[in-house]
PDB file of C-alpha atoms in Angstrom:
ATOM      1  CA  MET A   1      -5.076   2.877  37.090  1.00 28.00           C
ATOM      2  CA  SER A   2      -4.909   2.870  33.316  1.00 30.00           C
ATOM      3  CA  LEU A   3      -7.531   5.634  33.145  1.00 33.00           C
ATOM      4  CA  LEU A   4      -4.941   8.175  34.224  1.00 39.00           C
ATOM      5  CA  ALA A   5      -2.303   9.662  31.932  1.00 39.00           C
ATOM      6  CA  PHE A   6       0.359  10.898  34.318  1.00 35.00           C
ATOM      7  CA  ALA A   7       2.912  13.661  34.053  1.00 37.00           C
ATOM      8  CA  LEU A   8       1.261  15.606  31.256  1.00 39.00           C
ATOM      9  CA  LEU A   9       3.227  18.638  32.335  1.00 41.00           C
ATOM     10  CA  GLN A  10       5.622  19.538  35.116  1.00 41.00           C
ATOM     11  CA  ALA A  11       5.418  23.307  35.623  1.00 42.00           C
ATOM     12  CA  ALA A  12       7.825  25.708  37.296  1.00 40.00           C
ATOM     13  CA  SER A  13      10.472  23.005  37.722  1.00 41.00           C
ATOM     14  CA  ALA A  14       8.437  20.807  40.049  1.00 54.00           C
ATOM     15  CA  GLN A  15      10.543  17.708  40.490  1.00 53.00           C
ATOM     16  CA  PRO A  16       9.300  15.125  37.964  1.00 48.00           C
ATOM     17  CA  ALA A  17       7.391  12.369  39.681  1.00 53.00           C
ATOM     18  CA  ALA A  18       7.849   8.811  38.589  1.00 54.00           C
ATOM     19  CA  ALA A  19       4.579   6.928  38.189  1.00 69.00           C
ATOM     20  CA  THR A  20       5.178   5.149  41.498  1.00 90.00           C
ATOM     21  CA  PRO A  21       2.428   3.988  43.841  1.00 96.00           C
ATOM     22  CA  ILE A  22       1.021   6.256  46.544  1.00 98.00           C
ATOM     23  CA  GLY A  23      -1.303   5.128  49.303  1.00 98.00           C
ATOM     24  CA  VAL A  24      -1.629   4.812  53.052  1.00 98.00           C
ATOM     25  CA  PRO A  25       1.958   4.370  54.268  1.00 98.00           C
ATOM     26  CA  ALA A  26       2.896   1.408  56.418  1.00 97.00           C
ATOM     27  CA  GLY A  27       2.663   2.241  60.104  1.00 98.00           C
ATOM     28  CA  TYR A  28       0.103   5.029  59.638  1.00 98.00           C
ATOM     29  CA  ARG A  29      -3.263   5.037  61.396  1.00 98.00           C
ATOM     30  CA  LEU A  30      -6.528   6.815  60.685  1.00 98.00           C
ATOM     31  CA  VAL A  31      -6.790   9.955  62.852  1.00 98.00           C
ATOM     32  CA  TRP A  32      -9.711  11.799  61.246  1.00 98.00           C
ATOM     33  CA  SER A  33     -12.321  11.106  58.611  1.00 98.00           C
ATOM     34  CA  ASP A  34     -15.736  11.971  57.308  1.00 98.00           C
ATOM     35  CA  GLU A  35     -17.608   9.197  55.526  1.00 98.00           C
ATOM     36  CA  PHE A  36     -20.639  11.478  55.029  1.00 98.00           C
ATOM     37  CA  GLU A  37     -23.178   9.181  56.580  1.00 97.00           C
ATOM     38  CA  GLY A  38     -26.708  10.288  57.331  1.00 95.00           C
ATOM     39  CA  ARG A  39     -28.643  13.089  55.711  1.00 97.00           C
ATOM     40  CA  GLY A  40     -28.736  16.863  56.107  1.00 98.00           C
ATOM     41  CA  LEU A  41     -26.104  19.535  56.630  1.00 98.00           C
ATOM     42  CA  PRO A  42     -22.405  18.610  56.893  1.00 98.00           C
ATOM     43  CA  ASN A  43     -21.279  17.486  60.343  1.00 98.00           C
ATOM     44  CA  ARG A  44     -20.766  20.702  62.315  1.00 98.00           C
ATOM     45  CA  ALA A  45     -18.311  18.941  64.635  1.00 98.00           C
ATOM     46  CA  LYS A  46     -16.002  18.504  61.631  1.00 98.00           C
ATOM     47  CA  TRP A  47     -16.752  21.370  59.229  1.00 98.00           C
ATOM     48  CA  SER A  48     -17.401  25.072  59.312  1.00 98.00           C
ATOM     49  CA  TYR A  49     -18.099  27.561  56.519  1.00 98.00           C
ATOM     50  CA  ASP A  50     -15.736  30.219  55.207  1.00 98.00           C
ATOM     51  CA  THR A  51     -17.851  33.300  54.418  1.00 98.00           C
ATOM     52  CA  ALA A  52     -15.330  36.006  55.306  1.00 97.00           C
ATOM     53  CA  PHE A  53     -15.154  37.790  51.957  1.00 98.00           C
ATOM     54  CA  ASN A  54     -18.778  37.649  50.866  1.00 98.00           C
ATOM     55  CA  LYS A  55     -19.466  41.326  51.319  1.00 97.00           C
ATOM     56  CA  ARG A  56     -16.302  42.701  49.757  1.00 97.00           C
ATOM     57  CA  GLY A  57     -15.799  39.974  47.172  1.00 97.00           C
ATOM     58  CA  TRP A  58     -13.572  36.908  46.976  1.00 98.00           C
ATOM     59  CA  HIS A  59      -9.980  36.567  45.856  1.00 95.00           C
ATOM     60  CA  ASN A  60      -8.969  35.927  42.252  1.00 96.00           C
ATOM     61  CA  GLU A  61     -11.988  37.887  40.973  1.00 97.00           C
ATOM     62  CA  GLU A  62     -14.250  34.948  41.766  1.00 98.00           C
ATOM     63  CA  LYS A  63     -17.971  35.577  41.335  1.00 98.00           C
ATOM     64  CA  GLN A  64     -19.602  33.442  44.025  1.00 98.00           C
ATOM     65  CA  TYR A  65     -21.211  34.081  47.383  1.00 98.00           C
ATOM     66  CA  TYR A  66     -20.204  31.327  49.826  1.00 98.00           C
ATOM     67  CA  SER A  67     -23.162  30.412  52.001  1.00 98.00           C
ATOM     68  CA  GLY A  68     -23.174  29.346  55.615  1.00 98.00           C
ATOM     69  CA  ALA A  69     -25.230  26.357  56.750  1.00 98.00           C
ATOM     70  CA  ARG A  70     -27.507  26.124  53.703  1.00 98.00           C
ATOM     71  CA  ALA A  71     -28.454  22.722  52.306  1.00 98.00           C
ATOM     72  CA  LYS A  72     -28.934  24.098  48.792  1.00 98.00           C
ATOM     73  CA  ASN A  73     -25.165  24.644  48.600  1.00 99.00           C
ATOM     74  CA  ALA A  74     -23.777  21.898  50.879  1.00 99.00           C
ATOM     75  CA  ARG A  75     -25.543  18.776  52.093  1.00 98.00           C
ATOM     76  CA  VAL A  76     -24.997  15.112  52.895  1.00 98.00           C
ATOM     77  CA  ARG A  77     -27.142  12.614  51.044  1.00 98.00           C
ATOM     78  CA  GLY A  78     -26.727   9.011  49.947  1.00 97.00           C
ATOM     79  CA  GLY A  79     -23.375   8.619  51.692  1.00 98.00           C
ATOM     80  CA  ARG A  80     -21.851  11.601  49.898  1.00 98.00           C
ATOM     81  CA  LEU A  81     -21.158  15.251  50.496  1.00 98.00           C
ATOM     82  CA  ILE A  82     -22.677  17.395  47.762  1.00 98.00           C
ATOM     83  CA  ILE A  83     -21.303  20.888  47.198  1.00 99.00           C
ATOM     84  CA  GLU A  84     -23.474  22.703  44.681  1.00 99.00           C
ATOM     85  CA  ALA A  85     -23.105  26.046  42.922  1.00 99.00           C
ATOM     86  CA  HIS A  86     -26.227  27.883  41.712  1.00 99.00           C
ATOM     87  CA  LYS A  87     -27.007  30.949  39.648  1.00 98.00           C
ATOM     88  CA  GLU A  88     -29.212  33.072  41.906  1.00 98.00           C
ATOM     89  CA  ARG A  89     -29.417  36.422  43.609  1.00 98.00           C
ATOM     90  CA  LEU A  90     -30.138  36.488  47.309  1.00 98.00           C
ATOM     91  CA  ASP A  91     -32.414  38.595  49.481  1.00 98.00           C
ATOM     92  CA  PRO A  92     -30.213  41.016  51.479  1.00 97.00           C
ATOM     93  CA  LYS A  93     -32.823  41.018  54.231  1.00 97.00           C
ATOM     94  CA  ARG A  94     -32.126  37.312  54.791  1.00 97.00           C
ATOM     95  CA  PHE A  95     -28.426  37.310  53.881  1.00 98.00           C
ATOM     96  CA  ALA A  96     -26.862  40.397  55.437  1.00 97.00           C
ATOM     97  CA  ASP A  97     -23.384  39.577  54.119  1.00 98.00           C
ATOM     98  CA  TRP A  98     -24.497  39.175  50.509  1.00 98.00           C
ATOM     99  CA  GLY A  99     -22.298  41.292  48.261  1.00 98.00           C
ATOM    100  CA  GLY A 100     -24.520  41.397  45.180  1.00 98.00           C
ATOM    101  CA  GLN A 101     -23.163  38.202  43.604  1.00 98.00           C
ATOM    102  CA  ASP A 102     -25.111  36.334  40.936  1.00 98.00           C
ATOM    103  CA  TYR A 103     -23.930  32.900  42.105  1.00 99.00           C
ATOM    104  CA  THR A 104     -23.916  30.905  45.344  1.00 99.00           C
ATOM    105  CA  SER A 105     -21.700  28.020  46.420  1.00 99.00           C
ATOM    106  CA  SER A 106     -20.065  26.602  49.547  1.00 98.00           C
ATOM    107  CA  ARG A 107     -16.557  26.585  50.986  1.00 98.00           C
ATOM    108  CA  LEU A 108     -16.222  24.011  53.768  1.00 99.00           C
ATOM    109  CA  VAL A 109     -13.207  24.138  56.079  1.00 98.00           C
ATOM    110  CA  THR A 110     -11.916  22.167  59.052  1.00 98.00           C
ATOM    111  CA  ARG A 111     -10.372  25.334  60.512  1.00 98.00           C
ATOM    112  CA  GLY A 112     -11.187  25.561  64.195  1.00 96.00           C
ATOM    113  CA  LYS A 113     -12.182  21.878  64.195  1.00 98.00           C
ATOM    114  CA  ALA A 114      -9.093  19.968  63.041  1.00 98.00           C
ATOM    115  CA  SER A 115      -5.685  20.591  61.514  1.00 98.00           C
ATOM    116  CA  TRP A 116      -2.595  18.480  61.044  1.00 98.00           C
ATOM    117  CA  SER A 117       1.178  18.706  60.740  1.00 98.00           C
ATOM    118  CA  TYR A 118       2.212  16.000  58.254  1.00 98.00           C
ATOM    119  CA  GLY A 119       0.210  12.963  57.279  1.00 98.00           C
ATOM    120  CA  TYR A 120      -1.463  11.121  54.439  1.00 98.00           C
ATOM    121  CA  PHE A 121      -4.683  12.681  53.127  1.00 99.00           C
ATOM    122  CA  GLU A 122      -7.089  10.956  50.758  1.00 99.00           C
ATOM    123  CA  THR A 123     -10.324  12.233  49.209  1.00 99.00           C
ATOM    124  CA  ARG A 124     -12.557  10.351  46.787  1.00 98.00           C
ATOM    125  CA  ALA A 125     -14.484  12.807  44.637  1.00 98.00           C
ATOM    126  CA  LYS A 126     -16.323  13.436  41.378  1.00 98.00           C
ATOM    127  CA  LEU A 127     -15.900  16.894  39.850  1.00 98.00           C
ATOM    128  CA  PRO A 128     -17.967  19.379  37.864  1.00 98.00           C
ATOM    129  CA  CYS A 129     -16.694  20.025  34.331  1.00 96.00           C
ATOM    130  CA  GLU A 130     -18.883  22.917  33.201  1.00 98.00           C
ATOM    131  CA  ARG A 131     -17.256  26.072  31.830  1.00 98.00           C
ATOM    132  CA  GLY A 132     -16.636  28.565  34.634  1.00 98.00           C
ATOM    133  CA  SER A 133     -16.461  25.974  37.432  1.00 98.00           C
ATOM    134  CA  TRP A 134     -13.377  25.811  39.663  1.00 98.00           C
ATOM    135  CA  PRO A 135     -13.557  23.028  42.289  1.00 98.00           C
ATOM    136  CA  ALA A 136     -10.708  22.478  44.735  1.00 98.00           C
ATOM    137  CA  ILE A 137      -9.509  20.196  47.532  1.00 99.00           C
ATOM    138  CA  TRP A 138      -6.675  21.944  49.375  1.00 98.00           C
ATOM    139  CA  THR A 139      -5.017  23.047  52.620  1.00 98.00           C
ATOM    140  CA  LEU A 140      -3.945  26.310  54.243  1.00 98.00           C
ATOM    141  CA  ALA A 141      -1.861  27.131  57.319  1.00 97.00           C
ATOM    142  CA  ASP A 142      -3.876  27.031  60.524  1.00 97.00           C
ATOM    143  CA  ARG A 143      -2.493  30.069  62.256  1.00 91.00           C
ATOM    144  CA  GLN A 144      -3.801  33.407  63.423  1.00 89.00           C
ATOM    145  CA  ASN A 145      -3.250  36.204  60.905  1.00 89.00           C
ATOM    146  CA  MET A 146      -2.277  33.707  58.234  1.00 90.00           C
ATOM    147  CA  LYS A 147      -0.327  35.388  55.440  1.00 93.00           C
ATOM    148  CA  TRP A 148      -0.576  34.073  51.896  1.00 94.00           C
ATOM    149  CA  PRO A 149       1.512  32.731  50.252  1.00 94.00           C
ATOM    150  CA  ASP A 150       4.196  32.976  52.938  1.00 93.00           C
ATOM    151  CA  ASP A 151       2.537  30.431  55.232  1.00 95.00           C
ATOM    152  CA  GLY A 152       2.003  27.862  52.492  1.00 96.00           C
ATOM    153  CA  GLU A 153      -0.817  26.316  50.477  1.00 97.00           C
ATOM    154  CA  ILE A 154      -1.142  22.742  49.217  1.00 98.00           C
ATOM    155  CA  ASP A 155      -3.567  22.137  46.348  1.00 98.00           C
ATOM    156  CA  ILE A 156      -4.393  18.443  46.354  1.00 98.00           C
ATOM    157  CA  MET A 157      -6.831  18.898  43.472  1.00 98.00           C
ATOM    158  CA  GLU A 158      -7.786  21.859  41.316  1.00 98.00           C
ATOM    159  CA  HIS A 159      -9.803  21.648  38.121  1.00 98.00           C
ATOM    160  CA  VAL A 160     -11.184  24.316  35.782  1.00 98.00           C
ATOM    161  CA  GLY A 161     -14.191  23.554  33.625  1.00 98.00           C
ATOM    162  CA  HIS A 162     -12.849  25.171  30.478  1.00 98.00           C
ATOM    163  CA  ASN A 163     -10.129  22.490  30.441  1.00 98.00           C
ATOM    164  CA  PRO A 164     -12.071  19.371  31.466  1.00 97.00           C
ATOM    165  CA  ASN A 165     -10.473  16.194  32.809  1.00 98.00           C
ATOM    166  CA  VAL A 166      -7.169  17.919  33.588  1.00 98.00           C
ATOM    167  CA  VAL A 167      -6.219  18.095  37.281  1.00 98.00           C
ATOM    168  CA  HIS A 168      -3.595  20.361  38.848  1.00 98.00           C
ATOM    169  CA  GLN A 169      -1.609  19.548  42.010  1.00 98.00           C
ATOM    170  CA  THR A 170       0.360  22.510  43.315  1.00 98.00           C
ATOM    171  CA  ILE A 171       2.123  24.120  46.252  1.00 97.00           C
ATOM    172  CA  HIS A 172       2.448  27.852  46.919  1.00 97.00           C
ATOM    173  CA  THR A 173       5.048  29.536  49.138  1.00 95.00           C
ATOM    174  CA  LYS A 174       6.607  32.994  49.363  1.00 95.00           C
ATOM    175  CA  ALA A 175       9.258  31.928  46.853  1.00 92.00           C
ATOM    176  CA  PHE A 176       7.007  29.781  44.687  1.00 91.00           C
ATOM    177  CA  ASN A 177       3.522  31.062  43.868  1.00 92.00           C
ATOM    178  CA  HIS A 178       1.233  31.851  40.956  1.00 90.00           C
ATOM    179  CA  ILE A 179       1.523  35.630  41.426  1.00 89.00           C
ATOM    180  CA  GLN A 180       5.206  35.348  40.480  1.00 92.00           C
ATOM    181  CA  LYS A 181       4.442  32.439  38.117  1.00 91.00           C
ATOM    182  CA  THR A 182       6.887  30.312  40.075  1.00 91.00           C
ATOM    183  CA  GLN A 183       4.488  27.852  41.709  1.00 91.00           C
ATOM    184  CA  LYS A 184       5.520  24.210  41.904  1.00 95.00           C
ATOM    185  CA  GLU A 185       2.925  22.307  39.937  1.00 97.00           C
ATOM    186  CA  ALA A 186       2.147  19.027  38.209  1.00 97.00           C
ATOM    187  CA  ILE A 187      -0.743  18.478  35.835  1.00 97.00           C
ATOM    188  CA  ALA A 188      -2.354  15.181  34.866  1.00 97.00           C
ATOM    189  CA  LYS A 189      -5.079  14.109  32.488  1.00 97.00           C
ATOM    190  CA  VAL A 190      -7.806  12.280  34.401  1.00 97.00           C
ATOM    191  CA  PRO A 191     -10.291  10.838  31.886  1.00 96.00           C
ATOM    192  CA  GLY A 192     -13.745  10.680  33.425  1.00 97.00           C
ATOM    193  CA  ALA A 193     -12.941  13.078  36.261  1.00 98.00           C
ATOM    194  CA  CYS A 194     -16.469  14.444  35.992  1.00 96.00           C
ATOM    195  CA  GLU A 195     -18.294  11.149  35.411  1.00 97.00           C
ATOM    196  CA  ARG A 196     -16.536   8.890  37.902  1.00 98.00           C
ATOM    197  CA  PHE A 197     -15.032   9.114  41.358  1.00 98.00           C
ATOM    198  CA  HIS A 198     -11.252   9.345  41.645  1.00 98.00           C
ATOM    199  CA  LEU A 199      -8.788   9.388  44.543  1.00 98.00           C
ATOM    200  CA  TYR A 200      -6.871  12.619  45.232  1.00 98.00           C
ATOM    201  CA  GLN A 201      -3.963  11.973  47.574  1.00 98.00           C
ATOM    202  CA  LEU A 202      -1.343  13.855  49.580  1.00 98.00           C
ATOM    203  CA  HIS A 203       1.580  12.401  51.558  1.00 98.00           C
ATOM    204  CA  TRP A 204       3.288  15.166  53.529  1.00 98.00           C
ATOM    205  CA  THR A 205       6.362  14.527  55.693  1.00 98.00           C
ATOM    206  CA  PRO A 206       9.030  16.820  57.189  1.00 97.00           C
ATOM    207  CA  GLU A 207      11.194  16.089  54.142  1.00 97.00           C
ATOM    208  CA  ARG A 208       8.798  15.876  51.195  1.00 97.00           C
ATOM    209  CA  ILE A 209       5.372  16.573  49.737  1.00 98.00           C
ATOM    210  CA  ARG A 210       4.037  13.942  47.340  1.00 98.00           C
ATOM    211  CA  MET A 211       0.644  14.026  45.675  1.00 98.00           C
ATOM    212  CA  GLY A 212      -1.099  11.510  43.502  1.00 98.00           C
ATOM    213  CA  ILE A 213      -4.287  10.445  41.767  1.00 98.00           C
ATOM    214  CA  ASP A 214      -5.808   6.966  41.904  1.00 98.00           C
ATOM    215  CA  GLY A 215      -2.804   5.483  43.629  1.00 98.00           C
ATOM    216  CA  ARG A 216      -0.059   6.830  41.380  1.00 97.00           C
ATOM    217  CA  THR A 217       2.310   9.687  42.194  1.00 97.00           C
ATOM    218  CA  VAL A 218       1.904  12.828  40.077  1.00 97.00           C
ATOM    219  CA  PHE A 219       3.707  15.524  42.102  1.00 97.00           C
ATOM    220  CA  ASN A 220       6.896  15.430  44.167  1.00 97.00           C
ATOM    221  CA  TYR A 221       8.541  18.295  46.060  1.00 97.00           C
ATOM    222  CA  ASP A 222      11.542  17.617  48.281  1.00 97.00           C
ATOM    223  CA  LYS A 223      12.315  20.138  51.009  1.00 96.00           C
ATOM    224  CA  PRO A 224      14.990  22.240  49.284  1.00 91.00           C
ATOM    225  CA  SER A 225      16.424  24.063  52.293  1.00 79.00           C
ATOM    226  CA  GLY A 226      15.648  25.380  55.743  1.00 78.00           C
ATOM    227  CA  ARG A 227      14.359  28.657  54.281  1.00 89.00           C
ATOM    228  CA  PRO A 228      10.682  29.274  55.135  1.00 90.00           C
ATOM    229  CA  GLU A 229      10.310  31.071  51.797  1.00 94.00           C
ATOM    230  CA  GLU A 230      10.673  27.693  50.118  1.00 95.00           C
ATOM    231  CA  TRP A 231       9.274  25.385  52.810  1.00 96.00           C
ATOM    232  CA  PRO A 232       6.686  26.796  55.247  1.00 96.00           C
ATOM    233  CA  PHE A 233       5.211  23.331  55.737  1.00 97.00           C
ATOM    234  CA  ASP A 234       6.272  22.426  59.272  1.00 96.00           C
ATOM    235  CA  GLY A 235       3.139  23.705  61.009  1.00 96.00           C
ATOM    236  CA  PRO A 236      -0.490  22.584  61.017  1.00 98.00           C
ATOM    237  CA  GLN A 237      -2.715  22.981  57.968  1.00 98.00           C
ATOM    238  CA  TYR A 238      -6.487  22.641  57.674  1.00 98.00           C
ATOM    239  CA  LEU A 239      -8.582  21.241  54.834  1.00 98.00           C
ATOM    240  CA  LEU A 240     -10.853  23.137  52.432  1.00 98.00           C
ATOM    241  CA  LEU A 241     -13.436  21.839  49.941  1.00 99.00           C
ATOM    242  CA  ASN A 242     -15.161  24.278  47.588  1.00 98.00           C
ATOM    243  CA  ILE A 243     -16.458  25.182  44.154  1.00 99.00           C
ATOM    244  CA  ALA A 244     -15.513  28.678  43.012  1.00 98.00           C
ATOM    245  CA  VAL A 245     -17.373  30.336  40.154  1.00 98.00           C
ATOM    246  CA  GLY A 246     -15.435  32.137  37.452  1.00 98.00           C
ATOM    247  CA  GLY A 247     -12.384  34.125  38.498  1.00 98.00           C
ATOM    248  CA  MET A 248      -9.109  34.921  36.787  1.00 96.00           C
ATOM    249  CA  TRP A 249      -8.443  31.251  36.059  1.00 97.00           C
ATOM    250  CA  GLY A 250     -11.793  29.493  36.352  1.00 98.00           C
ATOM    251  CA  GLY A 251     -13.522  32.181  34.291  1.00 98.00           C
ATOM    252  CA  MET A 252     -10.858  32.670  31.616  1.00 97.00           C
ATOM    253  CA  LYS A 253     -13.311  31.486  28.967  1.00 98.00           C
ATOM    254  CA  GLY A 254     -16.453  32.799  30.616  1.00 98.00           C
ATOM    255  CA  ILE A 255     -19.206  31.147  32.650  1.00 98.00           C
ATOM    256  CA  ASP A 256     -21.813  28.896  31.079  1.00 98.00           C
ATOM    257  CA  ASP A 257     -24.846  30.081  33.025  1.00 98.00           C
ATOM    258  CA  LYS A 258     -27.144  27.571  31.334  1.00 98.00           C
ATOM    259  CA  SER A 259     -25.114  24.670  32.726  1.00 98.00           C
ATOM    260  CA  LEU A 260     -25.736  25.534  36.385  1.00 98.00           C
ATOM    261  CA  PRO A 261     -26.208  24.133  38.958  1.00 98.00           C
ATOM    262  CA  TRP A 262     -22.801  22.470  39.239  1.00 98.00           C
ATOM    263  CA  ARG A 263     -22.013  19.723  41.697  1.00 98.00           C
ATOM    264  CA  MET A 264     -18.899  18.263  43.336  1.00 98.00           C
ATOM    265  CA  GLU A 265     -19.601  14.986  45.109  1.00 98.00           C
ATOM    266  CA  VAL A 266     -17.265  13.675  47.812  1.00 99.00           C
ATOM    267  CA  ASP A 267     -17.466  10.062  48.939  1.00 98.00           C
ATOM    268  CA  TYR A 268     -15.050  10.435  51.847  1.00 98.00           C
ATOM    269  CA  VAL A 269     -12.164  12.414  53.299  1.00 99.00           C
ATOM    270  CA  ARG A 270      -9.577  10.544  55.406  1.00 98.00           C
ATOM    271  CA  VAL A 271      -6.445  11.671  57.231  1.00 98.00           C
ATOM    272  CA  TYR A 272      -3.776   9.268  58.493  1.00 98.00           C
ATOM    273  CA  GLN A 273      -0.658   9.949  60.544  1.00 98.00           C
ATOM    274  CA  ALA A 274       2.309   7.904  61.649  1.00 97.00           C
ATOM    275  CA  ALA A 275       1.520   5.864  64.739  1.00 92.00           C
ATOM    276  CA  LYS A 276       3.370   7.108  67.794  1.00 83.00           C
TER     277      LYS A 276
END
């Protein structure tokens, strides 16, 4: 626990979080997990690939092409999920949705496979720290015609390579989001985030969202009202794991092409909910 310096910054008036423990709550049971056993592509019963914006380009001015089932970008090996970004141009005859990008990566989602309303989420991961990398572990609303940010986003872990070993935990809503610079956010120094595995944790209830790292709370957001503009978090959300390349935030200081490929390794993802 001593490796983590908590509460480096509380942005946009996120409620300061005491360095209190966070972990699997009493009375919760495991309802979904991936321990990444075996070898090959990610388990297709649990994960799919988000490739929707490859042709027209991804949000936030990101530079990557997100591949489908392609082991070069996402594979299971040695008990871990490996998401890997590469500098390469693709053959449009083989990749019809390629939009001319110079980089490839993967964006794995549980959408259409699993989603949850409330629970405790824990991911053990090691991050890339190279300049231009932007790995994330996060959730989005699982609903048809999802509207961002109105329907809510929970960022359990975001990291940008130009500021290594600093992790952001954030929520976005219609009232609180980065477009308006009103997002609710906490930032923590995580020494060794790119050399060692760390726990990234979310405890989401009808009254509160808490997030932590390595068993200590970093972020706390109490439901402020019944207004969906401030709390759209009463419906199911699905998980996403990805490495973006560049973009308005990740690429603020450019992309170090010589440092690619970049790798995020995930030891496990587990979801617990209160026993009924």
